[in-house]
XYZ file of C-alpha atoms in Angstrom:
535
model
C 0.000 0.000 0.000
C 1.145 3.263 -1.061
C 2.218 5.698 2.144
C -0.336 8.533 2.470
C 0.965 12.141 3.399
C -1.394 14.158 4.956
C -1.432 17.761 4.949
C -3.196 19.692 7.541
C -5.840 22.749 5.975
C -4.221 25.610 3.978
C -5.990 29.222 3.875
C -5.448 31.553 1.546
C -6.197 34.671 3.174
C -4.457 38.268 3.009
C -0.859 38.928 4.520
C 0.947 42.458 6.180
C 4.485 42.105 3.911
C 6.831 45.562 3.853
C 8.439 45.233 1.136
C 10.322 47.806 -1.274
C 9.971 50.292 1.986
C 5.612 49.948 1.390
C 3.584 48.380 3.830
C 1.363 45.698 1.327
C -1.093 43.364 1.829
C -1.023 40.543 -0.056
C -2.616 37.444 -0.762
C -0.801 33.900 0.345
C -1.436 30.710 1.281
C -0.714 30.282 5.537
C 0.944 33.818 5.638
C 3.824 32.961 4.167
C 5.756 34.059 0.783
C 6.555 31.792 -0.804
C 4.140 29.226 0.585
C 4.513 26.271 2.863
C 6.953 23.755 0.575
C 4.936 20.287 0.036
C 7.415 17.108 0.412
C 6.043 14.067 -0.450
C 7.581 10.591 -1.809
C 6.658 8.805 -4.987
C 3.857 6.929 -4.389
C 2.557 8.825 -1.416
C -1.417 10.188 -1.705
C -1.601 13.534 -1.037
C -4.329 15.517 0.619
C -4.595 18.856 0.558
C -7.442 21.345 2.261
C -7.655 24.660 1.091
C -9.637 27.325 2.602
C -10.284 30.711 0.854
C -10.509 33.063 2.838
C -9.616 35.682 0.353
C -12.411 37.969 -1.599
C -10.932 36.281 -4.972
C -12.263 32.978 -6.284
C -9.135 30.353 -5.967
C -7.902 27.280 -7.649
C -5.137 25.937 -6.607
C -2.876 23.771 -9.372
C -0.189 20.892 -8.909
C 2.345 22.280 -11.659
C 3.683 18.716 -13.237
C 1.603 16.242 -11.598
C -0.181 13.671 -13.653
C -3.373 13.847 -11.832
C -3.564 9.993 -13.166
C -7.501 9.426 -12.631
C -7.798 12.638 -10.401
C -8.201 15.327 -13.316
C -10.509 16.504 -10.698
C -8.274 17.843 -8.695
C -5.578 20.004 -11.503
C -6.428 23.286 -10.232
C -6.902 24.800 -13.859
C -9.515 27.526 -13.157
C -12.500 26.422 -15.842
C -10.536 23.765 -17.399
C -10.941 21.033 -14.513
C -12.660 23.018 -11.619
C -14.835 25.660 -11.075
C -12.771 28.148 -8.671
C -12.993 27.587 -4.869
C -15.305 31.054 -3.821
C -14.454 33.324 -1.410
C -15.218 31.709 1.768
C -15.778 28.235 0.775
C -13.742 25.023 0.710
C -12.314 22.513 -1.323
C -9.735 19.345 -1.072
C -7.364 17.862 -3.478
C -6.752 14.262 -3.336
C -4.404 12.913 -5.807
C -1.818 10.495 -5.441
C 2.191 11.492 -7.123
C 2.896 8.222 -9.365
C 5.788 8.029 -11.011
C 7.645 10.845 -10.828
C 9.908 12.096 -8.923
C 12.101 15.764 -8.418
C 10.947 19.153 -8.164
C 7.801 20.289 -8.764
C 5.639 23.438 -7.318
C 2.089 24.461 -6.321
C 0.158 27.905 -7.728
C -3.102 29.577 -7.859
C -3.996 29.350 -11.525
C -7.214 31.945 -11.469
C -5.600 35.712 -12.400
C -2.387 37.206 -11.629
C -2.918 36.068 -7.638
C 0.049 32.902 -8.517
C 2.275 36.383 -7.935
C 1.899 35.526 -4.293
C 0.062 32.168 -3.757
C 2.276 29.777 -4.773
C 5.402 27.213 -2.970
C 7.578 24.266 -3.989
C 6.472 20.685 -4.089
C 9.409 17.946 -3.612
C 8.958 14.269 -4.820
C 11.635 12.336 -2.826
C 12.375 8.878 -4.565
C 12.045 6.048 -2.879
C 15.272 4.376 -4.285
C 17.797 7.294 -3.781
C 19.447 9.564 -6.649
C 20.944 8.651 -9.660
C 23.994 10.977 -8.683
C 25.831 10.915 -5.070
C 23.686 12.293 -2.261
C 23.910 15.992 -1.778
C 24.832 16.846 1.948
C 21.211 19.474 1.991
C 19.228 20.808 -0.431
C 18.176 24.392 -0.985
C 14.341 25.246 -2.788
C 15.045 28.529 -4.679
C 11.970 29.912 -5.798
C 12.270 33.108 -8.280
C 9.561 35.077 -8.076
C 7.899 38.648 -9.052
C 6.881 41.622 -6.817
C 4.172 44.288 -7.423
C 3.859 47.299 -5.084
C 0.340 47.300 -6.224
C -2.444 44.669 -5.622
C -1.387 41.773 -8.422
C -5.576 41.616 -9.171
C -5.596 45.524 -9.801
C -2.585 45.297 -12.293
C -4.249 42.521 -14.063
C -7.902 44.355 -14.121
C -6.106 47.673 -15.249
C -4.022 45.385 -18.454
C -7.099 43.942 -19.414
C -8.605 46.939 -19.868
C -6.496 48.710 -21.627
C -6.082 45.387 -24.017
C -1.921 45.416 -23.691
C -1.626 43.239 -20.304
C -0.628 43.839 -16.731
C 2.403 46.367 -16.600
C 5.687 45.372 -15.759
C 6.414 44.045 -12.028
C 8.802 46.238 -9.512
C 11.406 43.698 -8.808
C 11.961 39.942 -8.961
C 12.864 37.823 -5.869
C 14.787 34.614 -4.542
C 12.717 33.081 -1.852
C 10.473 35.929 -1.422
C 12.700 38.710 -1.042
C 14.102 41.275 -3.585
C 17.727 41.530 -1.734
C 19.684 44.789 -1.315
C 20.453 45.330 -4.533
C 16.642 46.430 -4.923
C 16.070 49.696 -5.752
C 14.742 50.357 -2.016
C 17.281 49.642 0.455
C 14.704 48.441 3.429
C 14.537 45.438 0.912
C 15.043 41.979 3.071
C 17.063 39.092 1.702
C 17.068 35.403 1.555
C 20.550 33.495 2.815
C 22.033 30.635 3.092
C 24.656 28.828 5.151
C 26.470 26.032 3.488
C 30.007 23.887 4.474
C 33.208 24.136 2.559
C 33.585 20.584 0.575
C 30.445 20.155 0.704
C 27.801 19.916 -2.511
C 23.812 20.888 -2.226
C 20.992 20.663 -4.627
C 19.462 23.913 -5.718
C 16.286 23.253 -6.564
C 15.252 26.328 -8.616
C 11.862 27.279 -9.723
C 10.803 30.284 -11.549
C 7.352 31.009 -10.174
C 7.772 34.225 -11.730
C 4.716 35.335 -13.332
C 6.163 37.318 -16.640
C 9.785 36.848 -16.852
C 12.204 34.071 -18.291
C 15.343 34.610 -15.836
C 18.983 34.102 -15.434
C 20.121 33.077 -12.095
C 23.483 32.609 -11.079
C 25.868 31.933 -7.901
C 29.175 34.374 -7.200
C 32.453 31.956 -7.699
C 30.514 28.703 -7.945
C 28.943 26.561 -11.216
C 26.487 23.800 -11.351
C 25.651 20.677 -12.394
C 22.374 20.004 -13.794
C 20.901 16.744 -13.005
C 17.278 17.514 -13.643
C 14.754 19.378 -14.749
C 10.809 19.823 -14.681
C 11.491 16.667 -12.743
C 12.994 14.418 -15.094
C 16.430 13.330 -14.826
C 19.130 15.119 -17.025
C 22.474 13.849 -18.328
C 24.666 15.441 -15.937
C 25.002 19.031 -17.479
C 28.064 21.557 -16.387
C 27.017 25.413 -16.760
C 27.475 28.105 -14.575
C 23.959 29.850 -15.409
C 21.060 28.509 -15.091
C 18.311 29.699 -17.668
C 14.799 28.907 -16.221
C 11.324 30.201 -17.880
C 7.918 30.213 -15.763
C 6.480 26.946 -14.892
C 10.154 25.191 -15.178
C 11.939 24.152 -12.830
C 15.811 22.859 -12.730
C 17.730 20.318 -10.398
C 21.718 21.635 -10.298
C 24.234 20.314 -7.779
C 26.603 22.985 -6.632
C 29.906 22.350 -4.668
C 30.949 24.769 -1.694
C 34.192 24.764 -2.985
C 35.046 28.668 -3.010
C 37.126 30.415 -0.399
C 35.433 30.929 2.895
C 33.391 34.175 2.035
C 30.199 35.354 1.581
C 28.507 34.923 -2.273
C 25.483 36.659 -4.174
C 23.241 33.943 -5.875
C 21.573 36.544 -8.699
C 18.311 36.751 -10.532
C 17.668 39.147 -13.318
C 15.031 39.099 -17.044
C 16.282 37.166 -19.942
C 14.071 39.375 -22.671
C 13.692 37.633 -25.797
C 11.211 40.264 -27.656
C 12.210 40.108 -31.471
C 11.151 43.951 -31.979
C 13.634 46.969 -32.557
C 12.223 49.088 -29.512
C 10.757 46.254 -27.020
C 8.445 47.698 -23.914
C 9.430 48.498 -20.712
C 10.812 45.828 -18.903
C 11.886 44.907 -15.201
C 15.381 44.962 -15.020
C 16.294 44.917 -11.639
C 18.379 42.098 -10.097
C 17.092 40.126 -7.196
C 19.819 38.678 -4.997
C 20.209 36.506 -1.558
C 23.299 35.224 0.030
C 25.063 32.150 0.328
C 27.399 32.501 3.629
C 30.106 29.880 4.376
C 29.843 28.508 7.856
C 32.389 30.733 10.159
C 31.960 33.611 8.170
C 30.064 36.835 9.661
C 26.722 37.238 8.539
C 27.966 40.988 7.434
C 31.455 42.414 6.886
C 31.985 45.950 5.874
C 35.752 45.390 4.790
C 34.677 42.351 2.600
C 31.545 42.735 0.894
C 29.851 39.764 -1.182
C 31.046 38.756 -4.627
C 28.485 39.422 -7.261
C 28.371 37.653 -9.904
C 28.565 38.668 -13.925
C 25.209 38.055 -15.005
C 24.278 37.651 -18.932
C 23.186 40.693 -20.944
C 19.014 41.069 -20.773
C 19.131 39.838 -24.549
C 21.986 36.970 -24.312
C 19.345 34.913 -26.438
C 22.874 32.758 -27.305
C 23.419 31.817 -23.530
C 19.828 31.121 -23.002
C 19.363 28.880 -26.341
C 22.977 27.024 -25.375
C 21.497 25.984 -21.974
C 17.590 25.332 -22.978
C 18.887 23.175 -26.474
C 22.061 21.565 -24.435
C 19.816 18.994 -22.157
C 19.131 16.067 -22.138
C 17.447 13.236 -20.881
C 19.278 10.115 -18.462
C 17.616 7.006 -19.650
C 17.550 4.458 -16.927
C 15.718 0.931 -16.768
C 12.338 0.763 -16.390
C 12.158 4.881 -17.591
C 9.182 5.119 -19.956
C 10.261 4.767 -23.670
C 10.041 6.759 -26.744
C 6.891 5.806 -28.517
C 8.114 5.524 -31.934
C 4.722 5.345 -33.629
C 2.331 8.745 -34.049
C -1.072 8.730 -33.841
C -2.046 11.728 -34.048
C -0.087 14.724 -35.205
C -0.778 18.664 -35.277
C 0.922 21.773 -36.042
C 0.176 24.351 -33.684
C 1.268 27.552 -34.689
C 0.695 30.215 -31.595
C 1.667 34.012 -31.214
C 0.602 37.800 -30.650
C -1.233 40.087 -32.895
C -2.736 43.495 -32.995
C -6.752 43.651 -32.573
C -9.338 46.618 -32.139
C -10.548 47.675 -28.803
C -13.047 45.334 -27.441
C -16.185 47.570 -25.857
C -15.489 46.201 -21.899
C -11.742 47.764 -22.544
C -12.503 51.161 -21.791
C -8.751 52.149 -21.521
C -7.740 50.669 -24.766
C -6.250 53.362 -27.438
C -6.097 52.275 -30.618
C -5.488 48.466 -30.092
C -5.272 45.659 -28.164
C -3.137 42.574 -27.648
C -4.966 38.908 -29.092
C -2.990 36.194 -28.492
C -3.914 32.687 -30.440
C -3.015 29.002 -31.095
C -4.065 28.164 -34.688
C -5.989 31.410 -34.713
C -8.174 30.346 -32.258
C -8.233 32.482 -29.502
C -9.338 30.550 -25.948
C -12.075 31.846 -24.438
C -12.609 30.587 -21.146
C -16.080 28.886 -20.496
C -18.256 30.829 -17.854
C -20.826 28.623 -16.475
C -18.803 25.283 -16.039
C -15.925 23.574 -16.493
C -15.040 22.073 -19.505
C -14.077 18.470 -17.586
C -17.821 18.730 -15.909
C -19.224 19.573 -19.240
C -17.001 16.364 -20.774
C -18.353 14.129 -17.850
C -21.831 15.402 -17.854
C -22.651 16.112 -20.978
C -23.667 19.717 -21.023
C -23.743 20.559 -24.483
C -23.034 24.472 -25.759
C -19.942 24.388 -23.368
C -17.339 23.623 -26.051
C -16.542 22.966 -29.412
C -14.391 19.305 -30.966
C -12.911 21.810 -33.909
C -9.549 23.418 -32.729
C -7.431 22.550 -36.080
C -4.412 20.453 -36.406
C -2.720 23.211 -38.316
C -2.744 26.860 -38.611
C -5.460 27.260 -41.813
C -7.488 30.052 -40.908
C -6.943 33.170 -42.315
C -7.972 34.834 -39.501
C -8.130 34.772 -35.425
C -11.425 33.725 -34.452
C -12.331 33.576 -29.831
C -13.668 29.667 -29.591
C -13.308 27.757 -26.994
C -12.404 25.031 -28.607
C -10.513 21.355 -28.072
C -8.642 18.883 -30.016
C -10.394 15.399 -29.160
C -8.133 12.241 -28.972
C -8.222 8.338 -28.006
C -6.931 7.181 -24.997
C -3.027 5.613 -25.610
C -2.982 7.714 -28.737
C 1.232 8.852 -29.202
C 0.270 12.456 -30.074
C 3.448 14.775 -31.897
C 2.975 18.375 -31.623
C 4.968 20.335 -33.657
C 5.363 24.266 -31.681
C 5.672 27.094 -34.057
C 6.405 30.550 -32.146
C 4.686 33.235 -35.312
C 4.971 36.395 -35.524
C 2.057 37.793 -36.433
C 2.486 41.355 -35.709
C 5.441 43.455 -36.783
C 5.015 45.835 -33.895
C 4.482 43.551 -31.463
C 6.938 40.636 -32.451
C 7.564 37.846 -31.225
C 9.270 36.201 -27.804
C 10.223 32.773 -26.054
C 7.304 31.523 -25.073
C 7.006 28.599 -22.158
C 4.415 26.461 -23.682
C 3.110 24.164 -20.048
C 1.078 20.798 -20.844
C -1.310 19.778 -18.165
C -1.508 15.953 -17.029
C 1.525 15.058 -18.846
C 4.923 15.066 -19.226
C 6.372 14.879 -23.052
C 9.769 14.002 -25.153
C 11.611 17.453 -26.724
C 12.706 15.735 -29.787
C 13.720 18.598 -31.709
C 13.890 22.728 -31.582
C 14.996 25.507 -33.462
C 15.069 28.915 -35.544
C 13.172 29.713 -38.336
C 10.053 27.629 -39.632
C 9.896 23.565 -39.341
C 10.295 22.151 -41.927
C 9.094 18.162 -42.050
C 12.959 17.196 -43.059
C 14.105 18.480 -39.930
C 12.429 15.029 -38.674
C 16.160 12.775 -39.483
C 17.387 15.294 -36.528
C 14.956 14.096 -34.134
C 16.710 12.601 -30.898
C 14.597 9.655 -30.351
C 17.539 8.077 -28.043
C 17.767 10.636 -24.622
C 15.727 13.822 -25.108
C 15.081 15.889 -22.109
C 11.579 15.209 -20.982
C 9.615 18.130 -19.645
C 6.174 19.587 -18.961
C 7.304 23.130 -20.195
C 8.962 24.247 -22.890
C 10.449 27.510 -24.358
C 9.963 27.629 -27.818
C 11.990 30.229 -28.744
C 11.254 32.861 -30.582
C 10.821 32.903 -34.774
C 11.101 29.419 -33.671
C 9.667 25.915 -33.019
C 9.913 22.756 -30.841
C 8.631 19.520 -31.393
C 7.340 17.625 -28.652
C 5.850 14.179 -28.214
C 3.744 12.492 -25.481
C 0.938 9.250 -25.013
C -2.406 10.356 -24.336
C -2.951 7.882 -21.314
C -5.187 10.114 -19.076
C -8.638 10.634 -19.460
C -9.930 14.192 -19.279
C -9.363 17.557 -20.306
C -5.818 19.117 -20.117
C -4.548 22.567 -20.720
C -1.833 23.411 -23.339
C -0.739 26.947 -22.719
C 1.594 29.815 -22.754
C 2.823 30.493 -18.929
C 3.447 33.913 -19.163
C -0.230 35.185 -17.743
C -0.262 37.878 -19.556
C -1.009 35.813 -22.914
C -3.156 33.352 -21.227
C -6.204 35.694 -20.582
C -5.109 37.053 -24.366
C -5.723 33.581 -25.809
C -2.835 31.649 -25.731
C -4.183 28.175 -24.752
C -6.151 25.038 -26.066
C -7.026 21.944 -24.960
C -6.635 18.210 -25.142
C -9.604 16.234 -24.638
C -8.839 12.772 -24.380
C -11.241 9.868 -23.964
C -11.823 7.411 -21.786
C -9.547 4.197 -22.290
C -10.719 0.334 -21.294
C -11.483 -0.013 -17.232
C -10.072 0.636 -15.330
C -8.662 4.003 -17.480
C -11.648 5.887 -16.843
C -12.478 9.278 -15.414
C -14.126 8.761 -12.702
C -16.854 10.936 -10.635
C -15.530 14.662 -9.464
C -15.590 14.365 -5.225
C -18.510 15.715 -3.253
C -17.213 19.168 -2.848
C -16.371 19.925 -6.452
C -16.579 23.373 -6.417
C -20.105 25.675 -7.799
C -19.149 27.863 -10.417
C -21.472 30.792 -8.666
């Protein structure tokens, strides 16, 4: 019998922070920022009661996990649940099979994942494939507003351009001193010389692809969006929202005290790109002896890439890959079921409800259909129910249309079906461009086979790496480019494909997977008693 870990109820209710020298209040998840880490073991059933005690409608979603037979419990706001309302309850029971590494935990309704949102650690049951790290060290990027997070989104929408940029960007909660307020706290660390720890980075950032890097120390990659990685040396880590990477570091530096460094990687293909926030968060790794502060010796910093290094990022996203080990799940080499999904930005008029819009606003799209969220119920209680007028079976399997249409629409396929997705980043407006984009599948994990510049072009295929691809459940297709990615539909329900930068997602930049039910005992079964009301 599979261990159970049992988690005792988590609120979501509003938080006193100072940060940036303003007194805030925010909203978090048992007043804390980040939010309580989750550690569980592969195998273990996890329960998990929320509480909202906030005046936003919550769902709560388990970045990564499978949610094998519990679609019920994803936390994708319309997609699997109805949010949890203001004052009202809700528990997720799923159980982690399968995987292990690092994982996190985020509201998915609005821009409140700003604040709501923690780590969640699969621990494997039969130890590491790489020697035992003496501790290991969540560092969770993240993005500050001065300004209420559901404001800035209310004010992008409408104005049709998206929330504006955030004040700073933080490591473990905290901007560091290098903020441009100097009452700004700071994450640190202690750690032993000869001794090696496992970072275990996220970016929960909400906006921002980032470059993170250590003063005097370089990595090891050993995994990432927790799959195992060929053991990758690099001394910067590139990380886009929704990813998250595994690197071993060694405390082998001279007694001292270190910056570990945080700052935008902008990929915007345009000649004079927006605003964007280019401060640098930093904490503080401190070797054990050393004074917590010292005048006369000041931390090292380290050299961080240029905002537009797109060659550093592209070296370390295209660089990975996978560590095949027995019993690892294989690379289907039979398609079922392949699409083109061409996805990107484009200018559109001023929608009435965007009374601040002047002269256009942003539409984002996959295949030129636009998502539109569904209002009344979710689409995986419309799928198990049968409510009809909820959703459409026609989002295309290549970009036809000659223009973007707002459907909510799915692509319908078979249980067990190997589906290939081929990711082309367009872009469909010259004044707007095009950028990296972290493209996050719900309910699965898939094969990168192949990415690049430029257009695909079917030929490219001979270059697939069918042997030891990374494996991920986000990807950054960069931009004027394309990724190919490849995964077996063996999970009933409805899963979200999406961009996970939220300011495309309310734009459009999402579709779904709706896959059948397979043979018993691959079936979807009932959502719990509390499934949350839509109103």
């Amino acid at each position: 019998m599979a261990a159970r870990a049992w988690l005792k109820t988590n609120q979501v209710g509003g938080m006193g922070i100072s940060q940036l020298c303003m007194n805030s209040v925010v909203y978090a998840v048992n007043q804390q920022l980040p939010g309580p880490t989750v550690e569980v073991s592969e195998g273990d059933t996890l329960v998990v009661h929320v509480v909202n005690a906030s005046p936003y409608p919550i769902s709560i979603h388990w970045h990564g996990i499978f949610q094998l037979q519990s679609g019920w419990a994803d936390g994708a706001n319309m997609i699997t649940q109805c949010p949890i309302q203001p004052f009202a309850k809700f528990t997720y029971v799923f159980s982690v099979t399968g995987q292990e590494g690092t994982l996190w935990w985020h509201a998915h309704a609005s821009m409140l994942r700003a604040t709501i949102y923690g780590a969640l650690i699969i621990k494997p049951r039969s130890g590491y494939p790489f020697p035992p790290p003496h501790a290991e060290i969540p560092i969770l990027l993240g993005e500050w507003w001065n300004r209420n997070v559901d404001d800035v989104e209310n004010d992008g929408l409408l104005t049709g351009l998206g929330p504006a940029m955030s004040d700073a960007f933080t490591i473990n909660g905290s901007p560091g001193d290098q903020a441009p307020c100097g009452g700004a706290g700071m994450f640190q660390v202690e750690v032993e010389s000869g001794k090696t720890y496992l970072l275990r980075i996220i970016n929960a950032a909400v906006n921002a692809e980032l470059f993170f890097r250590v003063a005097g120390h370089a990595f090891t990659v050993v995994a990432a969006d927790a799959s195992y990685i060929n053991p990758h040396p690099t001394d910067v880590i590139v990380v886009a929202p929704g990813q998250t990477v595994d690197a071993l570091m060694d405390a082998a530096a001279a007694p001292g005290r270190y910056y570990m460094a945080a700052r935008a990687f902008e990929s915007k293909t345009v000649p004079a790109p927006p605003p964007f926030d280019t401060t640098t968060a930093t904490a503080v790794l401190r070797y054990k002896g050393v004074p917590d502060y010292d005048s006369s010796a000041p931390a090292a910093m380290p050299a961080l890439p240029p905002y537009t290094d797109v060659v550093t990022a592209a070296r370390f996203y295209w660089s990975l890959i996978g560590l095949v080990r027995p019993g690892d799940p294989v690379i289907p080499r039979t398609v079922d079921y392949s699409l083109v999904v061409a996805f990107g930005v484009e200018q559109a008029p001023c929608a009435p409800d965007q009374t601040r819009c002047q002269g256009f606003s942003v539409l984002a799209s996959m295949n030129r259909h636009s998502f539109r969220f569904p209002e009344k119920v979710s689409l995986l209680e419309a799928l198990f129910r049968g409510v009809p007028n909820v959703y459409s079976e026609d989002f295309p399997g290549w970009p036809a249309a000659p223009a973007t249409t707002k459907a909510t629409s799915v692509r319908k396929v078979n249980f067990n079906d190997v589906v290939e997705v081929v990711l082309q980043n367009e872009g469909y407006s010259r004044a707007l461009g095009t950028e990296n984009h972290p493209i996050h599948l719900h309910g699965f994990n898939f094969f990168v086979l192949a990415q690049g510049l430029g257009r695909f072009d079917p030929r490219m295929r001979s270059t697939y790496n069918l042997e030891n691809p990374q494996v991920r459940n986000t990807v950054a297709v960069p931009a004027g480019g394309w990724a190919v990615i490849r995964f077996t539909a063996n999970n009933p329900g409805m899963w979200f494909m999406h961009c996970h930068l939220d300011a495309h997602l309310p734009a459009g930049l999402a579709m779904v997977f709706e896959v059948l039910n397979g043979p018993a005992p691959n079936l979807l079964p009932p959502p719990p008693a509390d499934y949350p009301k839509c109103h």
